[in-house]
Short mmCIF file of C-alpha atoms in Angstrom, two decimals:
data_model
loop_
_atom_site.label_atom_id
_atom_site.label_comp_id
_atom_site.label_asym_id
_atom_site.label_seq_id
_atom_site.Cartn_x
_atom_site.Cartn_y
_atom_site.Cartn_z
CA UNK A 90 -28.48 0.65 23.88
CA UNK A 91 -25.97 -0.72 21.61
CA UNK A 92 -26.49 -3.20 18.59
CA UNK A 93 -23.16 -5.11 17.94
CA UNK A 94 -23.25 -5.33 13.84
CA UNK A 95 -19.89 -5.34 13.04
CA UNK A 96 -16.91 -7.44 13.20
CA UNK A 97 -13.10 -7.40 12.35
CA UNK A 98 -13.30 -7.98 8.76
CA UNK A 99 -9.74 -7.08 8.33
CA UNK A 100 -6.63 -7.47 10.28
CA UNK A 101 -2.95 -7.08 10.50
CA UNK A 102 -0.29 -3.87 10.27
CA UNK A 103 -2.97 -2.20 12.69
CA UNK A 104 -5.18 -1.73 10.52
CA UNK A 105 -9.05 -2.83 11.70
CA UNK A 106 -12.31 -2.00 10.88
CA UNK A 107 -13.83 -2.68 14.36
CA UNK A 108 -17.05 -1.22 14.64
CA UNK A 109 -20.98 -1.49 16.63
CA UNK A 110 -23.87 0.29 14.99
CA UNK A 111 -25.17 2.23 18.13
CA UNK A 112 -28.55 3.77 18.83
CA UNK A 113 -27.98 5.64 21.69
CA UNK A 114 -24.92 8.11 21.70
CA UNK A 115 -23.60 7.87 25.23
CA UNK A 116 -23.67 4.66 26.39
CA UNK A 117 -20.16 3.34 27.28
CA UNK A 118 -17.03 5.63 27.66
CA UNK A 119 -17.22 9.33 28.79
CA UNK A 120 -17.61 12.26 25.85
CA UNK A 121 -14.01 14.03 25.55
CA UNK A 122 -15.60 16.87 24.10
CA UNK A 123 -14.83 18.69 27.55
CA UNK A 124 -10.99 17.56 27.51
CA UNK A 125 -10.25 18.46 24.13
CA UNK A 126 -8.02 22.16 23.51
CA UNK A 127 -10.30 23.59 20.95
CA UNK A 128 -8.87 26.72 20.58
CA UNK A 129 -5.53 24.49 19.20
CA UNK A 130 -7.31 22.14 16.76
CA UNK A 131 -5.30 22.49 13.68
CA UNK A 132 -6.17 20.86 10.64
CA UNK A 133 -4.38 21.22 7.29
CA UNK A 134 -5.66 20.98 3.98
CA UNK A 135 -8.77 22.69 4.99
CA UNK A 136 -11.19 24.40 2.53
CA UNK A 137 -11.37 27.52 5.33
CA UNK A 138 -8.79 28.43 7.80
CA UNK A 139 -9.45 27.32 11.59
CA UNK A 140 -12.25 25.13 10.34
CA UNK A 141 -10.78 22.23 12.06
CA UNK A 142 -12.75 22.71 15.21
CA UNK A 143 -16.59 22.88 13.37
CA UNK A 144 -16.68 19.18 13.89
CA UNK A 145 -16.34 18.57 17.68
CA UNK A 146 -20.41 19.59 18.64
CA UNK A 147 -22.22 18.30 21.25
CA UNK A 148 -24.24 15.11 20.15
CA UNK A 149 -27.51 17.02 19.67
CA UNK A 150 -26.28 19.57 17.15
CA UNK A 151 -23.92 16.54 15.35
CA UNK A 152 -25.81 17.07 12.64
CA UNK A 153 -25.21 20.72 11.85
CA UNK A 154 -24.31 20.85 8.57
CA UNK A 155 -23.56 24.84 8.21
CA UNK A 156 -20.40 24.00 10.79
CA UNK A 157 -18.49 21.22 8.78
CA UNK A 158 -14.71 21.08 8.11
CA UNK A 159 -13.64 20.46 4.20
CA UNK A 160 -10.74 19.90 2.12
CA UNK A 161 -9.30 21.94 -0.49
CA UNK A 162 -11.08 21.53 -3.73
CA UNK A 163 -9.90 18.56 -5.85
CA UNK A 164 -7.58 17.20 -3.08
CA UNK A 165 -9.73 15.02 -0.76
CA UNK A 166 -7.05 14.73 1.67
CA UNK A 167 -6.97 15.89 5.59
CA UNK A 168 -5.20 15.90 8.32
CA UNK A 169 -6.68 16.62 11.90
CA UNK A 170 -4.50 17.63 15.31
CA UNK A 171 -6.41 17.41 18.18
CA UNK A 172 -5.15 18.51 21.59
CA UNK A 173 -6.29 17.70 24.84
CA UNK A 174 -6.14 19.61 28.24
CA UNK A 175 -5.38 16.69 29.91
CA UNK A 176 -4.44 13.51 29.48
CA UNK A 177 -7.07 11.09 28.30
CA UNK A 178 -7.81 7.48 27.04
CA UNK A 179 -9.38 6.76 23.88
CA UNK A 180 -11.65 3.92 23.67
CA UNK A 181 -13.70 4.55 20.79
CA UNK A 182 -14.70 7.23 18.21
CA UNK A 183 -17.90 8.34 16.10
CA UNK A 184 -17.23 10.14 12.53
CA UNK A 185 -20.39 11.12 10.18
CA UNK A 186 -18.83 11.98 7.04
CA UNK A 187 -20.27 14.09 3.96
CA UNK A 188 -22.72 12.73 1.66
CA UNK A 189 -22.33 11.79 -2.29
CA UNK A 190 -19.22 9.82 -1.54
CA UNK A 191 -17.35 12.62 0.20
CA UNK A 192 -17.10 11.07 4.00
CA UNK A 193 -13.67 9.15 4.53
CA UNK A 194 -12.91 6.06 3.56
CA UNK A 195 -10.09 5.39 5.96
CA UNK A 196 -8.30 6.93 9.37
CA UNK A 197 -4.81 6.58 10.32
CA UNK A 198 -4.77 7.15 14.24
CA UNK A 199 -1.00 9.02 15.51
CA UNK A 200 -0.80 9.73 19.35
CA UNK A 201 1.26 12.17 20.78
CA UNK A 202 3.11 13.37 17.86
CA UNK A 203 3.33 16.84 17.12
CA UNK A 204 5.36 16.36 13.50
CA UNK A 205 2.63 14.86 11.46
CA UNK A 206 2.19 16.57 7.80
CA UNK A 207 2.26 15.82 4.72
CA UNK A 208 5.50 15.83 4.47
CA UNK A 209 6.11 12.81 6.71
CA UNK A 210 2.63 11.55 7.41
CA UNK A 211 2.76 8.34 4.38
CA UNK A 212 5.95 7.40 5.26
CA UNK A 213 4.63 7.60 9.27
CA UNK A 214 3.51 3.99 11.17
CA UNK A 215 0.00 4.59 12.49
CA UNK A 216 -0.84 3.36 15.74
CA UNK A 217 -4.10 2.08 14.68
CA UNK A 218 -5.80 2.37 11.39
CA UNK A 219 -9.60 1.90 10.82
CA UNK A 220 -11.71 1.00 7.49
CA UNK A 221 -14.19 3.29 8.24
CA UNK A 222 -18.04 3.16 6.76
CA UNK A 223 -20.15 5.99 4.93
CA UNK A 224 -22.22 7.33 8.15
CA UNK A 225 -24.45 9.59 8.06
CA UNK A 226 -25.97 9.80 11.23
CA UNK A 227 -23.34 8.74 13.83
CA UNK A 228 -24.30 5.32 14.11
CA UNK A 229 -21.46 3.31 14.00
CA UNK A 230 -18.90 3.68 16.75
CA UNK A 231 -15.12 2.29 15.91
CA UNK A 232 -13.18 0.78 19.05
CA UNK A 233 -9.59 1.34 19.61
CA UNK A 234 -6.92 -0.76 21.04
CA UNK A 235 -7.47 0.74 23.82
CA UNK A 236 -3.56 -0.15 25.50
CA UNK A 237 -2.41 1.81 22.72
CA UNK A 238 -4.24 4.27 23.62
CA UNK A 239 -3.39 5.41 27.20
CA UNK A 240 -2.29 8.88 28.46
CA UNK A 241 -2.82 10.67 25.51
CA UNK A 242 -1.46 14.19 25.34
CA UNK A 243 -2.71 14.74 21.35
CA UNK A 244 -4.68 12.91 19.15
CA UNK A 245 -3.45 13.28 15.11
CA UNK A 246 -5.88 11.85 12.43
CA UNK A 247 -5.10 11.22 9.21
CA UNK A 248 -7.52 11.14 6.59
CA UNK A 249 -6.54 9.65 3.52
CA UNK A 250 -9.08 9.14 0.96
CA UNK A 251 -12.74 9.64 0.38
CA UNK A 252 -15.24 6.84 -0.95
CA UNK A 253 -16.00 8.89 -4.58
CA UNK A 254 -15.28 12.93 -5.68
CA UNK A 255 -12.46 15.05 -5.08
CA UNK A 256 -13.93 16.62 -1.82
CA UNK A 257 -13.97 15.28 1.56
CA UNK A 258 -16.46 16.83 3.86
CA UNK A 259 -16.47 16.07 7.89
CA UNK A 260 -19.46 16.52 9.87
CA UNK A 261 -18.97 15.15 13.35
CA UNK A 262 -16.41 13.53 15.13
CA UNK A 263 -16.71 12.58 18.66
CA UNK A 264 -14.32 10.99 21.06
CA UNK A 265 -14.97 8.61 23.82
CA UNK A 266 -13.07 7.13 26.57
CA UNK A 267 -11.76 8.53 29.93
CA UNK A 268 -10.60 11.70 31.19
CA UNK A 269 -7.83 12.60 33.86
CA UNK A 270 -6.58 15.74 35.70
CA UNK A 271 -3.27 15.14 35.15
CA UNK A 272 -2.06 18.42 32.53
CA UNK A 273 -0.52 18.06 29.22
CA UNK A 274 2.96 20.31 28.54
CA UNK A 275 3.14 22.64 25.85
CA UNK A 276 4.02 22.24 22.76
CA UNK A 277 4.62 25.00 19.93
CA UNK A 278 4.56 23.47 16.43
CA UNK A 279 4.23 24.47 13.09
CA UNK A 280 2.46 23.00 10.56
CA UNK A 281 2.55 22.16 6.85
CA UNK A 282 -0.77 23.34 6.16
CA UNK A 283 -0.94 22.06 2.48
CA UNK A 284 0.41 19.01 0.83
CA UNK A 285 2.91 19.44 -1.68
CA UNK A 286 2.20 17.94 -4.35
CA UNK A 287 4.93 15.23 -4.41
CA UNK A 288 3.78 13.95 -1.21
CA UNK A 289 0.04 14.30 -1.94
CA UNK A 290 -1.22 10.83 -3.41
CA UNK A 291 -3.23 8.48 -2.92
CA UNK A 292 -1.93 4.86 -3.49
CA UNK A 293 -3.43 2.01 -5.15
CA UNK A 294 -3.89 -0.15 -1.85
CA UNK A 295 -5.84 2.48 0.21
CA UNK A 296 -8.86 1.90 -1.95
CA UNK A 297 -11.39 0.78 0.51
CA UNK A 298 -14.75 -1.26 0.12
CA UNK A 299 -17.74 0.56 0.81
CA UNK A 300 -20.14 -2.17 1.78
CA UNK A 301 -18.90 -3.36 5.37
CA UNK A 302 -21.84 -4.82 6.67
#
């Protein structure tokens, strides 16, 4: 059963904040858990090497908190490239963040790309950007445009910020929507896996509100 509590607080530039508090994990939209490449998750910036994939768990174990994915100390700042094995549509997402005001404060949503770093990744147009809220418990589930959101290949996330500290910690993230048979191609990419330091900041205007409700 889901409990609408949340409403588009912000608009415009694609960035939204659309989100329902949810008390039962799998109502609506099918779990792309199965459809996702996990042996190609890549995320850079990470505390540990091929710690990308710790976060996609099945709902009962979303909670596990010795098989997290963190940043690099004192540069709360991640980027997350998620394959799939087949095309999919995203309708909505679930993220619990860290405690102690180390969960993200905001994601920038990139489809099909396969050049996003830190190089390019501030300069880049998301497709959709959320305001996302401290969740501890995967309660809240944010909604995508979901035409924007068709035949999906890859799925980039960029993290920019966290709420307080100069950590950010991610617990769970799961992805909802629909899967197809229809096969992705291949793509071999290399990544930045650390920001440089010129184009590793955080600007004045991502600073987000924690109290959404």
């Amino acid at each position: 059963r889901r409990v609408h509590g949340g409403t588009m607080s912000r608009h415009g530039a694609g960035f939204c904040s659309c989100h329902e508090v949810v008390q039962d994990s799998d109502n609506g939209g099918q779990n792309l858990l199965p459809f996702i490449d996990t042996t190609n998750v890549a995320a850079l910036n990470e505390n540990i090497p091929n710690s990308g994939v710790n976060i996609f768990k099945p709902w009962d174990e979303r909670l596990d908190y010795e098989r997290i994915l963190e940043s690099s100390d004192d540069d709360p700042e991640l980027i997350l490239h998620i394959p799939f094995k087949s095309l999919v549509k995203l309708t909505s997402f679930i993220i619990i963040g860290g405690s102690d005001g180390t969960a993200p404060s905001s994601a920038r949503l990139f489809t099909n790309r396969d050049d996003v770093d830190f190089s390019t990744v501030h300069d880049m147009v998301p497709v959709q950007e959320f305001e996302l809220v401290e969740d501890l418990f995967g309660s809240v589930e944010y909604t995508t445009r979901v035409s924007k959101f068709q035949n999906i290949s890859s799925l980039t996330i960029h993290f920019p910020a966290v709420f307080a500290g100069d950590r950010m910690r991610l617990v769970h993230l799961s992805l909802k929507g629909e899967g197809t048979q229809l096969k992705r191609q291949a793509v071999s990419t290399t990544y930045e896996s650390r920001p440089q330091l010129s184009d590793h900041s955080v600007r004045g205007d991502q600073h987000v509100p924690q109290n959404m409700f």
